[in-house]
PDB file of C-alpha atoms in Angstrom:
ATOM      1  CA  MET A 396     139.836  86.540  69.757  1.00 47.00           C
ATOM      2  CA  SER A 397     136.503  85.330  71.498  1.00 48.00           C
ATOM      3  CA  ILE A 398     134.883  87.275  74.196  1.00 51.00           C
ATOM      4  CA  ASP A 399     135.717  84.283  76.532  1.00 56.00           C
ATOM      5  CA  ASN A 400     139.292  84.280  76.183  1.00 57.00           C
ATOM      6  CA  ASP A 401     139.360  88.226  76.666  1.00 56.00           C
ATOM      7  CA  ASN A 402     137.108  87.458  79.832  1.00 61.00           C
ATOM      8  CA  LYS A 403     139.681  84.302  80.910  1.00 58.00           C
ATOM      9  CA  ASN A 404     142.894  86.542  80.315  1.00 58.00           C
ATOM     10  CA  ASP A 405     141.192  89.441  82.711  1.00 58.00           C
ATOM     11  CA  ALA A 406     140.383  86.693  85.375  1.00 56.00           C
ATOM     12  CA  ILE A 407     143.843  85.369  85.305  1.00 58.00           C
ATOM     13  CA  VAL A 408     145.447  88.913  85.584  1.00 56.00           C
ATOM     14  CA  GLU A 409     142.776  89.900  88.650  1.00 67.00           C
ATOM     15  CA  ASP A 410     144.081  86.210  90.330  1.00 75.00           C
ATOM     16  CA  GLU A 411     147.655  87.790  89.883  1.00 76.00           C
ATOM     17  CA  HIS A 412     146.801  91.082  91.426  1.00 80.00           C
ATOM     18  CA  THR A 413     144.483  89.455  94.340  1.00 84.00           C
ATOM     19  CA  ARG A 414     147.648  87.296  94.977  1.00 79.00           C
ATOM     20  CA  PHE A 415     149.691  90.127  95.040  1.00 83.00           C
ATOM     21  CA  LEU A 416     147.704  92.232  97.193  1.00 81.00           C
ATOM     22  CA  GLN A 417     147.317  89.727  99.887  1.00 82.00           C
ATOM     23  CA  GLN A 418     150.923  88.784 100.101  1.00 85.00           C
ATOM     24  CA  ASN A 419     152.685  91.894  99.374  1.00 89.00           C
ATOM     25  CA  LEU A 420     155.502  93.136 102.165  1.00 91.00           C
ATOM     26  CA  LYS A 421     153.804  96.200 103.212  1.00 90.00           C
ATOM     27  CA  GLY A 422     150.200  94.382 103.467  1.00 89.00           C
ATOM     28  CA  LEU A 423     151.853  91.387 105.275  1.00 91.00           C
ATOM     29  CA  MET A 424     153.508  94.138 107.725  1.00 91.00           C
ATOM     30  CA  GLN A 425     150.284  96.133 108.524  1.00 91.00           C
ATOM     31  CA  ASP A 426     148.476  92.781 108.803  1.00 92.00           C
ATOM     32  CA  MET A 427     151.159  92.085 110.927  1.00 93.00           C
ATOM     33  CA  LEU A 428     151.570  95.225 113.101  1.00 89.00           C
ATOM     34  CA  GLU A 429     147.233  95.348 113.237  1.00 90.00           C
ATOM     35  CA  TRP A 430     147.871  91.662 115.291  1.00 93.00           C
ATOM     36  CA  MET A 431     150.490  93.059 117.060  1.00 91.00           C
ATOM     37  CA  GLU A 432     148.912  96.290 118.700  1.00 87.00           C
ATOM     38  CA  GLU A 433     145.578  94.258 119.262  1.00 89.00           C
ATOM     39  CA  ARG A 434     147.366  91.854 121.346  1.00 92.00           C
ATOM     40  CA  ASN A 435     149.603  94.705 122.965  1.00 88.00           C
ATOM     41  CA  ALA A 436     146.039  96.329 123.723  1.00 85.00           C
ATOM     42  CA  GLN A 437     145.225  92.719 125.277  1.00 89.00           C
ATOM     43  CA  LEU A 438     148.149  92.780 127.493  1.00 89.00           C
ATOM     44  CA  ARG A 439     147.471  96.271 128.564  1.00 84.00           C
ATOM     45  CA  GLU A 440     144.361  95.887 130.046  1.00 85.00           C
ATOM     46  CA  GLY A 441     143.922  95.782 133.675  1.00 80.00           C
ATOM     47  CA  GLY A 442     147.807  97.828 133.881  1.00 78.00           C
ATOM     48  CA  GLU A 443     148.642 101.067 135.078  1.00 75.00           C
ATOM     49  CA  PHE A 444     148.371 102.468 131.260  1.00 77.00           C
ATOM     50  CA  THR A 445     145.776 101.308 129.253  1.00 77.00           C
ATOM     51  CA  GLY A 446     145.935 103.756 126.735  1.00 80.00           C
ATOM     52  CA  THR A 447     143.409 104.151 123.585  1.00 83.00           C
ATOM     53  CA  PRO A 448     145.080 103.056 120.236  1.00 82.00           C
ATOM     54  CA  ALA A 449     145.650 106.429 118.970  1.00 87.00           C
ATOM     55  CA  GLU A 450     147.688 107.128 122.221  1.00 89.00           C
ATOM     56  CA  ALA A 451     149.480 103.823 122.251  1.00 86.00           C
ATOM     57  CA  LYS A 452     150.829 104.856 118.926  1.00 87.00           C
ATOM     58  CA  LEU A 453     152.033 108.472 119.659  1.00 91.00           C
ATOM     59  CA  PHE A 454     153.418 107.007 122.981  1.00 87.00           C
ATOM     60  CA  ALA A 455     155.175 104.757 120.827  1.00 87.00           C
ATOM     61  CA  ALA A 456     156.390 106.980 117.843  1.00 91.00           C
ATOM     62  CA  LEU A 457     158.376 108.525 120.622  1.00 91.00           C
ATOM     63  CA  ARG A 458     160.779 105.648 121.025  1.00 86.00           C
ATOM     64  CA  GLY A 459     161.961 107.323 124.152  1.00 81.00           C
ATOM     65  CA  ARG A 460     163.323 110.280 121.905  1.00 90.00           C
ATOM     66  CA  ARG A 461     161.879 113.675 121.875  1.00 93.00           C
ATOM     67  CA  ARG A 462     160.240 114.999 119.100  1.00 94.00           C
ATOM     68  CA  THR A 463     158.508 117.771 117.642  1.00 94.00           C
ATOM     69  CA  ILE A 464     154.818 117.801 117.337  1.00 93.00           C
ATOM     70  CA  SER A 465     155.009 118.324 113.555  1.00 92.00           C
ATOM     71  CA  GLU A 466     158.025 115.576 113.680  1.00 93.00           C
ATOM     72  CA  LEU A 467     155.019 113.158 115.332  1.00 94.00           C
ATOM     73  CA  ALA A 468     152.336 114.018 112.998  1.00 94.00           C
ATOM     74  CA  ARG A 469     154.241 113.546 109.578  1.00 94.00           C
ATOM     75  CA  SER A 470     155.609 109.807 111.475  1.00 91.00           C
ATOM     76  CA  LEU A 471     151.723 108.897 112.310  1.00 93.00           C
ATOM     77  CA  GLY A 472     150.794 109.751 109.088  1.00 93.00           C
ATOM     78  CA  VAL A 473     148.071 112.254 110.841  1.00 94.00           C
ATOM     79  CA  SER A 474     147.133 115.913 111.381  1.00 94.00           C
ATOM     80  CA  ARG A 475     148.924 118.491 113.814  1.00 93.00           C
ATOM     81  CA  GLN A 476     146.002 118.517 115.608  1.00 94.00           C
ATOM     82  CA  ALA A 477     145.286 114.629 116.016  1.00 94.00           C
ATOM     83  CA  VAL A 478     148.679 114.788 117.452  1.00 94.00           C
ATOM     84  CA  HIS A 479     147.710 117.844 120.163  1.00 94.00           C
ATOM     85  CA  THR A 480     144.555 115.947 120.826  1.00 94.00           C
ATOM     86  CA  THR A 481     145.601 113.045 121.679  1.00 94.00           C
ATOM     87  CA  LEU A 482     148.945 114.688 123.476  1.00 95.00           C
ATOM     88  CA  LYS A 483     146.578 116.522 125.805  1.00 95.00           C
ATOM     89  CA  ARG A 484     145.217 113.633 127.282  1.00 93.00           C
ATOM     90  CA  LEU A 485     148.487 112.032 127.461  1.00 94.00           C
ATOM     91  CA  ILE A 486     149.649 115.069 129.347  1.00 95.00           C
ATOM     92  CA  HIS A 487     146.669 114.711 131.961  1.00 94.00           C
ATOM     93  CA  GLU A 488     147.786 110.845 132.314  1.00 91.00           C
ATOM     94  CA  GLY A 489     151.308 112.207 133.713  1.00 94.00           C
ATOM     95  CA  VAL A 490     152.815 110.319 130.645  1.00 93.00           C
ATOM     96  CA  LEU A 491     154.086 112.711 128.549  1.00 95.00           C
ATOM     97  CA  GLU A 492     154.888 116.371 128.319  1.00 96.00           C
ATOM     98  CA  THR A 493     156.300 119.311 126.430  1.00 95.00           C
ATOM     99  CA  VAL A 494     159.296 121.607 126.650  1.00 94.00           C
ATOM    100  CA  PRO A 495     160.778 124.425 124.815  1.00 92.00           C
ATOM    101  CA  HIS A 496     162.573 123.530 121.508  1.00 91.00           C
ATOM    102  CA  PRO A 497     166.153 124.954 122.338  1.00 90.00           C
ATOM    103  CA  ASP A 498     166.632 125.817 118.935  1.00 89.00           C
ATOM    104  CA  ASN A 499     163.260 127.125 117.929  1.00 85.00           C
ATOM    105  CA  GLN A 500     160.977 129.551 119.972  1.00 84.00           C
ATOM    106  CA  ARG A 501     158.032 128.381 117.950  1.00 86.00           C
ATOM    107  CA  ASP A 502     158.354 124.583 118.162  1.00 86.00           C
ATOM    108  CA  LYS A 503     157.708 122.046 121.706  1.00 90.00           C
ATOM    109  CA  LEU A 504     159.638 119.224 122.113  1.00 94.00           C
ATOM    110  CA  VAL A 505     157.416 116.191 123.385  1.00 95.00           C
ATOM    111  CA  GLN A 506     159.341 114.170 125.765  1.00 95.00           C
ATOM    112  CA  VAL A 507     157.969 111.209 128.397  1.00 94.00           C
ATOM    113  CA  THR A 508     157.897 111.818 131.696  1.00 94.00           C
ATOM    114  CA  ALA A 509     159.094 109.516 134.722  1.00 94.00           C
ATOM    115  CA  LYS A 510     155.740 107.657 134.793  1.00 93.00           C
ATOM    116  CA  GLY A 511     156.030 107.316 131.138  1.00 92.00           C
ATOM    117  CA  GLN A 512     159.465 105.575 131.434  1.00 92.00           C
ATOM    118  CA  GLN A 513     157.209 103.035 133.446  1.00 91.00           C
ATOM    119  CA  VAL A 514     154.983 102.715 130.852  1.00 88.00           C
ATOM    120  CA  ARG A 515     158.217 102.030 128.585  1.00 88.00           C
ATOM    121  CA  LYS A 516     158.961  99.543 130.859  1.00 91.00           C
ATOM    122  CA  MET A 517     155.809  97.892 130.272  1.00 89.00           C
ATOM    123  CA  ALA A 518     155.653  98.167 126.769  1.00 87.00           C
ATOM    124  CA  ALA A 519     158.887  96.479 126.135  1.00 90.00           C
ATOM    125  CA  ARG A 520     157.604  93.686 128.349  1.00 93.00           C
ATOM    126  CA  ASN A 521     154.678  93.536 126.335  1.00 92.00           C
ATOM    127  CA  ILE A 522     156.678  93.704 123.100  1.00 92.00           C
ATOM    128  CA  ARG A 523     158.823  90.660 124.512  1.00 95.00           C
ATOM    129  CA  GLN A 524     155.845  88.953 125.140  1.00 96.00           C
ATOM    130  CA  ILE A 525     154.381  89.397 121.616  1.00 96.00           C
ATOM    131  CA  GLU A 526     157.761  88.752 120.380  1.00 95.00           C
ATOM    132  CA  ALA A 527     158.227  84.955 121.982  1.00 96.00           C
ATOM    133  CA  GLU A 528     154.252  84.193 120.940  1.00 96.00           C
ATOM    134  CA  VAL A 529     155.702  85.141 117.333  1.00 96.00           C
ATOM    135  CA  ALA A 530     158.822  83.233 118.106  1.00 96.00           C
ATOM    136  CA  GLN A 531     156.404  80.101 118.950  1.00 97.00           C
ATOM    137  CA  SER A 532     155.015  80.420 115.880  1.00 96.00           C
ATOM    138  CA  ILE A 533     157.718  80.751 113.339  1.00 95.00           C
ATOM    139  CA  GLY A 534     161.086  79.980 115.273  1.00 96.00           C
ATOM    140  CA  GLU A 535     163.506  82.264 117.559  1.00 95.00           C
ATOM    141  CA  GLU A 536     165.940  81.858 114.311  1.00 96.00           C
ATOM    142  CA  ASN A 537     163.108  83.439 111.934  1.00 96.00           C
ATOM    143  CA  ILE A 538     162.797  86.365 114.105  1.00 95.00           C
ATOM    144  CA  GLU A 539     166.206  87.241 114.529  1.00 95.00           C
ATOM    145  CA  ARG A 540     166.683  86.485 110.917  1.00 96.00           C
ATOM    146  CA  MET A 541     164.009  89.081 109.997  1.00 93.00           C
ATOM    147  CA  ARG A 542     165.285  91.913 112.844  1.00 93.00           C
ATOM    148  CA  THR A 543     168.289  91.749 111.036  1.00 95.00           C
ATOM    149  CA  LEU A 544     167.218  92.172 107.444  1.00 95.00           C
ATOM    150  CA  LEU A 545     164.747  94.447 108.563  1.00 93.00           C
ATOM    151  CA  LEU A 546     167.505  96.353 110.226  1.00 93.00           C
ATOM    152  CA  ALA A 547     169.683  96.297 107.080  1.00 93.00           C
ATOM    153  CA  HIS A 548     167.048  97.891 105.017  1.00 93.00           C
ATOM    154  CA  LEU A 549     166.315 100.871 106.836  1.00 90.00           C
ATOM    155  CA  ALA A 550     170.190 101.322 107.393  1.00 91.00           C
ATOM    156  CA  ASN A 551     170.619 101.775 103.617  1.00 92.00           C
ATOM    157  CA  VAL A 552     167.387 103.949 103.417  1.00 92.00           C
ATOM    158  CA  ARG A 553     167.086 106.132 106.168  1.00 81.00           C
ATOM    159  CA  GLU A 554     169.672 108.678 108.077  1.00 73.00           C
ATOM    160  CA  ASP A 555     168.096 108.035 111.527  1.00 64.00           C
ATOM    161  CA  ALA A 556     167.211 104.299 111.463  1.00 56.00           C
ATOM    162  CA  PRO A 557     168.742 102.092 114.605  1.00 63.00           C
ATOM    163  CA  SER A 558     171.644 100.091 114.111  1.00 59.00           C
ATOM    164  CA  ALA A 559     171.619  96.187 115.162  1.00 57.00           C
ATOM    165  CA  ASP A 560     174.016  97.456 118.217  1.00 58.00           C
ATOM    166  CA  ASP A 561     171.024  99.431 119.425  1.00 54.00           C
TER     167      ASP A 561
END
């Protein structure tokens, strides 16, 4: 085989990898999430709670539930120290608080305050608007199809996954 053929085959393999890396589900979902977070930040501008991207991610990771700092760190893929730093700012803003863990004196649970519930309502409005924008682009039926497929997959791989009824 000549050197030229080897280079041509390498280029074909590289093209396949490039296409895959540009269109794989993980990358597409990351791109979509990045766009949604940017759009959400635009919608939060001038509102009661603007928050940094890190604060918004931490707040969103709670999804209205009480969670430990360790759980939040694992969920976000950051250190406990990073969660502590961001959490201090959100506590100062009055949207989150910590309470003792009933089963473990060493841990604290992070929970949403009454002011934080108002922020959750604002976040829900923003997410609905973002989903409506996506629906304008790809159609409402496709939004619902994506939601159904993601819920079905999560139900198969996670015990704590939301159900279609939630």
